[in-house]
């Protein structure tokens, strides 16, 4: 592959492949000679700044760091409404390039394509590596990442025939077979109507093991038992989600569900969920805490999820209790609920099922949950709003002093996570949340109570306004960000307070908010209190997701955070793995770091350009906008296979 040439200098408007800025009918083109004279003057000023001759400017100003080499710039100046503001918009058209080459080209390290067997590579859930670990409690299904010497230095390929996913909401019901070429579930779950293959497409009828009338009708049945319409329930977690039809149909009720399932014999179920445009992660309840903060979800759900709730002294229900919000609901359908009707079909004895339900009831009582309702195939328990009354009674069962939000490789404990203290039985532990959508912009209780170090109500509101401005700027630079339906799955790699996600709330997208495990302040609880979803992640490791699952990646100061922790190229290779062909990347960094990032981005065959900060060219922080090129495995290798190779 002919590698892209790296410019010999930094330019805020340099773009690979020579794409131009489109001119507006309300704009005039700047005279190139005027621009050259202006640039010469600015370079002279930069020189004096560097010499310290002009004392009113710091010598470290960004202007002094940019060599005075004549630039070829095409720009426009908006003169409409008597405005002199500069108006530039980038034409990021993804390229279909030659991807056969490798090595160093013009000083750029070009990363070759990986072998086809890595098309669905999930580094920390590798089926081969998992076999080295204990099968007890499904520990072998947990995250087990490769060491540094085992990291791939190549680009994970898309399967031959890969197509851009259907736009939301059409994607809820349809996906291209070429994108996830697995027929296993169409056979294994044919009776349950999870998924059907129709020509070159998959159709998701919304069926499930315990909702034969479809997920939409099943959600309606739940709504008859607890109110899903008044905004009090916004975040949910689906344990053992299948293809995430429950979460998919909750979205029409303005409820955002985090679905998870292991990478197991039900091949690609989480991959199908993300292909549909539904939030999901590869995950399992085994020996570690789920990667979410305490008091995160308004509702938890298990529909024949096969989690042994009655075993291991109830530790899995205790973990659900930790992540459930005070007053939150746990919904269970499938074994052992209504076992008198179904025990023959489940091929289990009456005594066995009765014993399982009795044990679940005992653990729920130990957690101070109350049985809210059991009707037909559905049973619902409710977590108390506080531990005011049951604390003394259950004192021996409470966990010792700990951080209940710590959940990155944190061992499960057989104890009850204490809720924040309250003064009366009427108080909500941790604070009362607003109903959605007011919840998004209300001051989160974690902030108003002063439990988030360095964050105040005032700084929270400023952060929200800042990200509203920044996302508006992103959309002005790349007009495709304004196109409804073009993007669906977004990932914020360093979410802080969730301001980036909040700024997209009126778009048909959802955002996976990542709080890095290395962050100085754990803010994921704040993000959930806003009615958003996310997870913990160390970017020195791979994310628990399949390749090609996100349409847009946003990285704010990630490479600054991970400097001296892990390699820049490994983070960018992971970004390339999880980004769809023709997906977008926006990176915010100091200019010196961003120049190094761009060199690697060029080696990944991304179409990239460094742009000025939204506050102007004098800011050291710059932005890199990039688009991943479209490429797939060759037809001769891939198109004749009916299923993906397993490894």
XYZ file of C-alpha atoms in Angstrom:
647
model
C 0.000 0.000 0.000
C 1.328 3.415 -0.913
C 1.474 5.230 2.379
C 0.276 8.804 2.772
C 2.954 11.459 2.907
C 3.414 13.254 6.196
C 3.731 17.056 5.856
C 7.127 18.453 6.897
C 5.408 20.883 9.263
C 2.298 21.230 11.341
C -0.637 22.820 9.568
C -4.088 23.217 11.125
C -5.622 22.728 7.708
C -3.477 19.927 6.336
C -5.612 17.094 4.990
C -4.575 13.767 3.573
C -5.659 13.053 -0.027
C -5.839 16.744 -0.777
C -9.539 17.226 -0.007
C -10.652 20.834 -0.249
C -12.909 23.026 1.829
C -16.212 23.682 0.054
C -16.985 27.326 -0.623
C -20.212 28.833 0.611
C -22.351 30.966 -1.728
C -22.253 33.586 1.029
C -18.437 33.566 1.205
C -15.576 35.292 -0.562
C -12.178 33.664 -1.221
C -9.210 35.228 0.524
C -6.578 36.551 -1.899
C -3.585 34.230 -1.718
C -1.118 37.124 -1.796
C -2.868 38.876 1.078
C -2.750 35.617 2.979
C 0.970 35.190 2.275
C 1.739 38.701 3.541
C -0.404 38.134 6.633
C 1.310 34.840 7.342
C 4.762 36.438 7.003
C 3.793 39.110 9.531
C 2.495 36.459 11.945
C 5.706 34.470 11.589
C 7.729 37.577 12.404
C 5.624 38.160 15.502
C 6.113 34.514 16.457
C 9.850 34.974 16.115
C 9.901 37.955 18.494
C 7.674 36.082 20.913
C 10.138 33.209 20.906
C 12.987 35.647 21.597
C 10.991 37.161 24.447
C 10.960 40.599 22.732
C 7.268 41.115 23.291
C 6.661 40.782 26.996
C 2.882 40.767 26.819
C 2.843 37.215 25.372
C 4.315 34.073 26.926
C 7.306 32.634 25.094
C 5.633 29.206 25.035
C 2.742 30.446 22.923
C 1.643 27.970 20.263
C 2.560 30.428 17.498
C 6.215 30.061 18.443
C 6.055 26.289 18.057
C 4.983 26.328 14.399
C 7.770 26.818 11.832
C 7.316 29.665 9.367
C 7.012 27.615 6.213
C 4.688 29.017 3.538
C 1.363 27.183 3.640
C -0.979 26.438 0.802
C -4.352 27.147 2.401
C -7.803 27.334 0.923
C -10.161 29.174 3.217
C -13.371 31.114 3.160
C -14.487 34.155 5.036
C -18.162 34.463 5.831
C -19.406 37.959 4.980
C -23.105 37.312 5.477
C -24.808 39.496 8.060
C -21.685 41.725 8.072
C -19.800 38.977 9.906
C -16.081 38.476 9.461
C -15.947 35.110 11.244
C -14.068 32.376 9.466
C -16.264 29.508 8.262
C -14.598 26.234 7.307
C -16.188 22.867 6.775
C -14.313 19.675 6.114
C -15.278 17.257 3.367
C -14.476 13.902 5.000
C -15.248 11.393 2.294
C -13.951 7.971 3.257
C -11.495 6.504 0.807
C -11.467 2.985 -0.621
C -7.735 2.416 -0.617
C -5.215 -0.259 -1.425
C -4.541 -2.208 1.769
C -1.963 -4.735 0.683
C 1.220 -2.915 1.689
C 3.105 -2.712 4.964
C 6.330 -1.397 6.430
C 7.598 2.197 6.472
C 6.556 4.498 3.619
C 7.831 8.095 3.541
C 8.577 7.917 7.245
C 5.125 6.568 8.156
C 4.805 3.114 9.705
C 2.074 1.442 7.649
C 0.040 -1.153 9.545
C -0.872 -4.198 7.444
C -4.224 -5.997 7.504
C -4.525 -8.854 10.016
C -5.226 -12.376 8.849
C -8.875 -13.117 8.091
C -9.133 -15.320 11.200
C -9.038 -12.150 13.307
C -12.129 -10.658 11.646
C -14.111 -11.012 14.885
C -11.185 -10.813 17.277
C -12.032 -9.825 20.832
C -8.613 -9.691 22.533
C -9.802 -9.924 26.140
C -12.438 -12.580 25.395
C -10.403 -14.766 23.085
C -11.951 -18.280 23.026
C -8.496 -19.913 22.832
C -7.012 -17.967 25.730
C -10.109 -18.485 27.872
C -9.541 -22.247 27.919
C -6.535 -21.701 30.195
C -8.784 -20.488 33.028
C -11.157 -22.167 35.464
C -14.613 -23.137 34.265
C -15.989 -22.903 37.782
C -18.445 -19.991 38.025
C -17.681 -19.227 34.331
C -14.410 -17.546 35.278
C -13.020 -18.534 31.888
C -15.676 -16.289 30.268
C -14.390 -13.200 32.083
C -11.845 -10.711 30.714
C -8.414 -12.287 30.190
C -6.323 -9.906 28.104
C -3.160 -10.667 26.146
C 0.137 -9.442 27.508
C 2.175 -6.834 25.699
C 4.115 -9.378 23.650
C 0.853 -10.835 22.283
C -0.693 -7.591 21.042
C -1.524 -7.494 17.341
C 0.188 -4.801 15.282
C -2.215 -5.024 12.369
C -5.664 -3.805 11.343
C -8.605 -6.146 11.955
C -10.395 -6.728 8.627
C -14.095 -6.484 7.887
C -15.678 -9.522 6.196
C -16.065 -9.423 2.435
C -19.287 -7.694 1.398
C -19.518 -5.583 4.576
C -22.140 -2.836 4.229
C -23.014 0.230 6.223
C -25.665 -0.821 8.783
C -29.280 0.160 8.329
C -30.244 3.508 9.818
C -32.067 3.651 13.131
C -34.905 2.748 13.754
C -34.829 0.379 10.762
C -31.705 -1.248 12.218
C -33.700 -2.430 15.224
C -35.324 -5.001 12.949
C -32.752 -5.580 10.188
C -29.037 -6.247 9.759
C -26.899 -7.292 6.814
C -25.870 -10.942 6.827
C -22.456 -10.012 5.386
C -21.711 -7.855 8.449
C -22.298 -10.648 10.980
C -22.222 -13.858 8.919
C -23.515 -16.258 11.579
C -26.508 -18.540 11.047
C -26.221 -20.444 14.329
C -28.880 -18.504 16.216
C -31.367 -18.811 13.356
C -31.254 -22.571 13.978
C -30.718 -22.740 17.751
C -33.401 -20.137 18.524
C -35.741 -20.765 15.597
C -38.685 -21.729 17.827
C -38.130 -18.697 20.058
C -38.054 -16.349 17.047
C -34.927 -14.422 18.073
C -33.638 -13.969 14.545
C -34.432 -15.049 10.963
C -32.320 -15.005 7.817
C -34.097 -13.503 4.812
C -31.854 -13.498 1.743
C -28.904 -11.178 2.388
C -30.420 -9.821 5.610
C -31.218 -10.872 9.139
C -34.587 -9.939 10.595
C -35.153 -9.579 14.345
C -38.840 -10.303 15.020
C -38.439 -9.389 18.693
C -39.052 -12.895 19.981
C -37.481 -14.383 23.066
C -37.549 -17.424 25.280
C -40.082 -15.915 27.678
C -41.850 -13.495 25.328
C -43.383 -15.562 22.523
C -45.636 -12.634 21.573
C -42.604 -10.440 20.992
C -40.488 -8.089 23.086
C -42.816 -5.147 22.510
C -45.785 -7.003 24.030
C -43.533 -8.283 26.838
C -42.487 -4.720 27.703
C -46.164 -3.743 27.692
C -46.820 -6.534 30.212
C -44.116 -5.110 32.488
C -45.582 -1.629 32.054
C -48.868 -2.907 33.467
C -47.024 -3.858 36.658
C -44.613 -0.906 37.071
C -44.809 2.498 35.387
C -42.430 2.714 32.447
C -43.888 5.922 31.032
C -43.538 8.617 33.693
C -39.762 9.112 33.445
C -38.957 7.600 36.836
C -37.298 4.635 35.100
C -34.581 5.722 32.674
C -31.602 3.341 32.995
C -31.848 -0.452 32.927
C -29.521 -3.441 32.809
C -30.293 -6.666 30.975
C -28.265 -9.632 32.238
C -27.811 -12.353 29.633
C -29.402 -10.247 26.918
C -29.433 -12.519 23.862
C -29.710 -10.213 20.837
C -30.959 -7.403 23.137
C -34.557 -7.247 21.926
C -35.730 -6.205 25.415
C -33.365 -3.234 25.349
C -34.237 -2.461 21.732
C -37.938 -2.067 22.501
C -37.347 -0.093 25.697
C -35.752 2.653 23.603
C -39.151 3.644 22.228
C -40.176 4.260 25.872
C -37.158 6.564 26.430
C -35.464 3.925 28.599
C -31.782 3.225 27.965
C -30.789 -0.363 28.710
C -27.244 -1.633 29.076
C -27.323 -5.197 27.766
C -24.580 -7.748 28.313
C -23.887 -11.378 27.558
C -20.734 -13.520 27.381
C -18.983 -14.590 24.232
C -20.178 -18.184 24.330
C -21.861 -20.842 22.222
C -24.629 -18.372 21.311
C -22.267 -16.946 18.724
C -22.243 -13.164 18.178
C -25.298 -12.250 20.287
C -23.691 -9.015 21.550
C -22.403 -8.310 18.046
C -25.970 -8.579 16.750
C -27.165 -6.190 19.472
C -24.651 -3.508 18.502
C -25.310 -4.052 14.805
C -28.954 -3.257 15.608
C -27.906 0.012 17.268
C -28.587 -1.100 20.851
C -26.164 -0.507 23.777
C -24.375 -3.741 24.698
C -21.091 -5.157 26.021
C -19.524 -8.579 26.233
C -19.740 -9.516 29.905
C -20.612 -12.173 32.458
C -21.502 -12.423 36.133
C -18.751 -14.652 37.487
C -16.148 -13.666 40.090
C -15.782 -9.916 39.442
C -18.070 -6.963 39.959
C -19.924 -5.736 36.896
C -18.081 -2.683 35.456
C -20.660 -0.162 36.658
C -20.905 2.081 39.727
C -23.251 1.500 42.636
C -26.827 2.822 42.402
C -26.622 3.042 38.588
C -29.792 1.387 37.250
C -33.480 2.011 37.860
C -34.331 -1.502 36.700
C -32.534 -4.840 36.279
C -33.837 -7.695 34.162
C -33.261 -11.404 33.639
C -35.353 -13.382 31.173
C -34.168 -16.978 31.365
C -30.630 -15.617 31.565
C -29.308 -18.839 33.135
C -27.548 -17.024 35.985
C -27.658 -19.228 39.132
C -29.174 -16.608 41.433
C -29.758 -19.164 44.184
C -26.140 -20.390 44.329
C -22.885 -19.154 45.884
C -24.696 -17.713 48.920
C -26.648 -15.310 46.733
C -23.568 -13.325 45.628
C -25.003 -12.582 42.162
C -28.191 -11.052 43.573
C -25.998 -9.059 45.943
C -24.192 -7.640 42.920
C -27.519 -6.720 41.303
C -28.408 -5.009 44.574
C -25.177 -2.984 44.419
C -25.871 -1.596 40.933
C -29.613 -1.059 41.521
C -30.741 2.414 42.477
C -32.631 2.838 45.788
C -36.245 1.930 45.018
C -35.164 0.137 41.830
C -36.765 -3.022 40.451
C -35.441 -6.490 39.678
C -37.503 -8.372 37.080
C -37.241 -12.134 36.660
C -38.994 -14.280 34.074
C -38.218 -17.867 33.208
C -37.028 -20.565 35.597
C -38.081 -20.877 38.343
C -40.980 -18.401 37.951
C -44.291 -20.174 37.279
C -42.558 -23.532 37.504
C -45.818 -25.389 38.117
C -46.804 -24.677 34.520
C -43.445 -25.076 32.815
C -41.466 -27.697 34.774
C -41.979 -30.440 32.183
C -40.844 -28.212 29.303
C -37.837 -27.147 31.327
C -37.068 -30.819 31.982
C -36.609 -30.249 35.690
C -38.364 -31.649 38.733
C -40.942 -29.813 40.818
C -38.778 -30.085 43.915
C -35.717 -28.689 42.165
C -37.563 -25.639 40.834
C -39.424 -25.039 44.079
C -36.141 -25.148 45.986
C -34.563 -22.653 43.548
C -37.402 -20.149 43.930
C -37.428 -20.543 47.715
C -33.715 -19.788 47.858
C -34.117 -16.701 45.631
C -36.890 -15.441 47.907
C -34.610 -15.937 50.933
C -31.749 -13.967 49.386
C -34.135 -11.174 48.355
C -35.397 -10.985 51.933
C -31.815 -10.826 53.200
C -31.281 -7.848 50.893
C -34.370 -6.161 52.415
C -36.107 -6.317 49.034
C -39.860 -6.662 48.975
C -41.784 -8.860 46.575
C -43.552 -6.236 44.501
C -45.661 -8.510 42.308
C -45.737 -11.918 40.658
C -48.133 -12.237 37.761
C -48.148 -14.964 35.119
C -44.560 -15.373 33.868
C -43.121 -12.263 35.545
C -41.945 -11.669 39.107
C -40.729 -8.257 40.335
C -38.870 -7.323 43.519
C -38.128 -3.795 44.723
C -34.993 -2.607 46.478
C -35.662 -0.393 49.543
C -35.148 3.370 49.264
C -32.705 3.224 52.175
C -31.329 0.897 54.860
C -32.820 2.901 57.713
C -34.970 0.097 59.085
C -33.084 -3.009 57.973
C -29.555 -1.855 58.745
C -29.491 -3.044 62.353
C -31.284 -6.263 61.457
C -28.802 -7.036 58.654
C -25.735 -5.427 60.206
C -23.718 -8.646 60.135
C -24.420 -9.038 56.407
C -23.230 -5.554 55.425
C -19.926 -5.186 53.575
C -17.118 -3.559 55.558
C -15.948 -0.052 54.635
C -15.226 -0.011 50.896
C -15.714 2.020 47.735
C -19.028 0.774 46.317
C -18.277 2.432 42.948
C -14.996 0.630 42.433
C -15.664 -1.973 39.757
C -12.678 -2.596 37.493
C -11.397 -6.128 38.154
C -12.915 -5.883 41.642
C -13.726 -9.196 43.314
C -17.334 -9.965 44.215
C -18.091 -10.159 47.929
C -20.831 -12.126 49.659
C -22.172 -9.149 51.559
C -24.676 -6.329 51.159
C -23.362 -3.002 49.841
C -24.453 -0.293 52.298
C -26.427 2.611 50.898
C -25.569 6.194 51.902
C -26.842 7.209 55.327
C -30.245 8.883 55.692
C -31.879 10.834 58.520
C -35.376 9.382 58.280
C -37.168 6.393 56.828
C -38.681 8.678 54.165
C -35.351 9.784 52.672
C -33.898 8.319 49.482
C -30.357 7.103 50.071
C -27.935 9.108 47.972
C -30.587 11.668 47.044
C -33.775 11.816 44.999
C -33.361 11.901 41.215
C -35.460 13.980 38.858
C -37.593 12.164 36.321
C -36.358 11.948 32.753
C -35.757 14.208 30.814
C -35.213 16.776 33.620
C -32.674 14.341 35.066
C -30.208 15.065 32.248
C -29.483 18.669 33.248
C -30.414 18.629 36.951
C -27.507 18.746 39.391
C -26.716 15.065 40.125
C -27.036 14.150 43.830
C -23.433 12.929 43.931
C -22.347 16.469 43.017
C -24.844 18.387 45.178
C -23.792 16.293 48.179
C -20.131 17.102 47.569
C -18.983 13.507 47.165
C -17.277 14.031 43.768
C -13.900 15.573 44.449
C -13.350 18.894 42.686
C -16.785 19.076 41.038
C -19.404 21.624 42.132
C -22.852 22.518 40.867
C -21.353 25.555 39.156
C -18.570 23.606 37.430
C -21.090 20.944 36.364
C -23.254 23.549 34.628
C -20.211 25.149 32.990
C -19.125 21.738 31.728
C -22.545 21.141 30.172
C -22.422 24.471 28.352
C -18.847 23.852 27.229
C -19.731 20.534 25.602
C -22.815 21.963 23.972
C -20.504 24.519 22.360
C -17.907 21.925 21.412
C -20.342 19.496 19.801
C -21.842 22.422 17.893
C -18.348 23.213 16.622
C -17.782 19.590 15.620
C -20.950 19.698 13.552
C -19.886 22.946 11.887
C -16.551 21.398 10.881
C -17.942 18.079 9.613
C -21.391 18.557 8.085
C -22.029 14.799 8.059
C -22.443 14.933 11.837
C -25.657 16.838 11.198
C -27.196 14.109 9.051
C -29.902 12.244 11.042
C -29.357 8.496 11.023
C -25.819 8.581 9.638
C -24.431 7.757 13.086
C -25.958 5.595 15.797
C -23.384 4.055 18.174
C -21.082 6.692 19.680
C -18.224 6.136 22.135
C -16.744 8.800 24.402
C -13.390 7.428 25.533
C -12.968 9.884 28.424
C -16.467 11.021 29.344
C -15.809 12.912 32.638
C -19.321 14.245 33.504
C -21.089 13.049 30.340
C -21.294 16.483 28.728
C -20.429 15.163 25.259
C -23.258 12.604 25.435
C -25.730 15.146 26.831
C -25.085 17.439 23.864
C -26.315 14.688 21.485
C -29.555 13.987 23.345
C -31.784 15.320 20.567
C -30.054 13.254 17.885
C -31.015 9.623 17.076
C -27.836 8.321 18.708
C -26.712 6.791 21.980
C -23.316 7.248 23.634
C -21.253 4.698 25.556
C -19.561 6.866 28.182
C -16.195 5.538 29.321
C -14.625 6.600 32.595
C -11.033 5.343 32.385
C -9.921 3.169 35.273
C -6.915 5.487 35.574
C -9.012 8.683 35.900
C -8.170 10.750 38.979
C -11.862 11.179 39.836
C -14.488 8.457 39.358
C -17.429 10.228 37.703
C -19.351 7.278 36.231
C -21.929 7.485 39.014
C -22.634 11.085 37.969
C -23.141 9.975 34.371
C -25.738 7.410 35.447
C -27.477 9.961 37.670
C -27.928 12.049 34.514
C -29.815 9.179 32.845
C -26.907 8.182 30.601
C -25.018 4.888 30.396
C -21.385 3.854 30.311
C -18.705 1.617 31.760
C -15.201 1.548 33.191
C -12.307 0.782 30.869
C -8.527 0.940 30.811
C -7.341 1.918 27.352
C -4.142 -0.034 27.955
C -6.412 -3.023 27.270
C -8.972 -3.904 24.630
C -12.629 -3.035 25.138
C -15.182 -5.800 25.717
C -16.821 -5.398 22.356
C -16.620 -6.874 18.866
C -14.816 -5.240 15.946
C -16.704 -2.602 13.937
C -19.278 -1.761 16.596
C -19.047 2.059 16.837
C -19.792 4.743 14.258
C -17.930 7.564 16.001
C -15.147 7.630 18.579
C -14.454 10.742 20.665
C -11.170 10.948 22.570
C -10.531 13.936 24.829
C -6.976 13.995 26.265
C -6.708 10.202 26.175
C -3.096 10.186 25.005
C -2.119 12.696 27.660
C -3.705 10.473 30.300
C -1.966 7.329 29.057
C 1.430 8.871 28.404
C 4.054 6.546 29.972
C 1.324 3.995 30.762
C 1.007 2.232 27.410
C 1.821 2.725 23.744
C -0.012 5.296 21.635
C -0.093 2.925 18.659
C -1.816 0.187 20.690
C -4.614 2.559 21.713
C -5.062 3.692 18.109
C -5.044 0.101 16.836
C -7.792 -0.705 19.343
C -9.753 2.321 18.139
C -9.367 1.052 14.584
C -10.606 -2.413 15.653
C -13.856 -1.179 17.208
C -14.603 1.496 14.579
C -16.808 0.698 11.604
C -15.470 1.157 8.070
C -16.162 4.805 7.164
C -16.623 5.593 10.856
C -15.442 8.904 12.322
C -12.882 9.817 14.974
C -12.503 13.119 16.837
C -9.412 13.519 19.031
C -8.615 16.506 21.274
C -4.995 16.866 22.375
C -2.062 19.216 22.714
C -0.675 20.026 19.278
C 2.618 18.184 19.841
C 0.817 14.983 20.833
C -1.673 15.330 17.997
C 1.071 15.527 15.377
C 2.346 12.155 16.618
C -1.205 10.763 16.637
C -1.646 11.844 13.031
C 1.452 9.941 11.927
C -0.040 6.723 13.279
C -3.488 7.595 11.880
C -1.893 7.913 8.441
C -0.343 4.468 8.914
C -3.828 3.117 9.696
C -5.005 4.567 6.368
C -7.384 6.983 8.083
C -8.319 10.107 6.157
C -7.371 12.681 8.785
C -6.910 16.380 9.295
C -5.751 18.535 12.203
C -8.044 21.483 12.888
C -7.893 24.485 15.170
C -9.542 24.599 18.588
C -13.077 26.025 18.730
C -11.637 29.102 20.492
C -9.187 29.836 17.695
C -5.690 29.073 16.395
C -3.824 30.443 19.430
C -4.955 27.526 21.613
C -2.326 24.787 22.002
C -5.057 22.155 22.087
C -6.037 21.103 18.563
C -8.506 18.643 17.065
C -7.947 15.736 14.737
C -10.914 14.727 12.588
C -10.530 11.372 10.861
C -12.483 8.822 8.846
C -11.557 5.148 8.687
C -11.246 3.929 5.113
C -13.530 1.246 3.738
C -11.791 -2.058 3.101
C -12.617 -5.750 3.580
C -11.050 -9.163 3.251
C -10.587 -10.211 -0.380
C -13.415 -12.090 -2.026
C -11.231 -15.104 -2.750
C -10.569 -15.639 0.963
C -13.900 -14.876 2.464
C -16.951 -14.923 0.247
C -17.242 -18.704 -0.050
C -17.414 -19.226 3.715
C -20.848 -19.499 5.271
C -19.602 -18.986 8.827
C -16.707 -17.145 10.371
C -13.709 -19.238 11.409
C -13.454 -19.913 15.142
C -10.118 -19.571 16.854
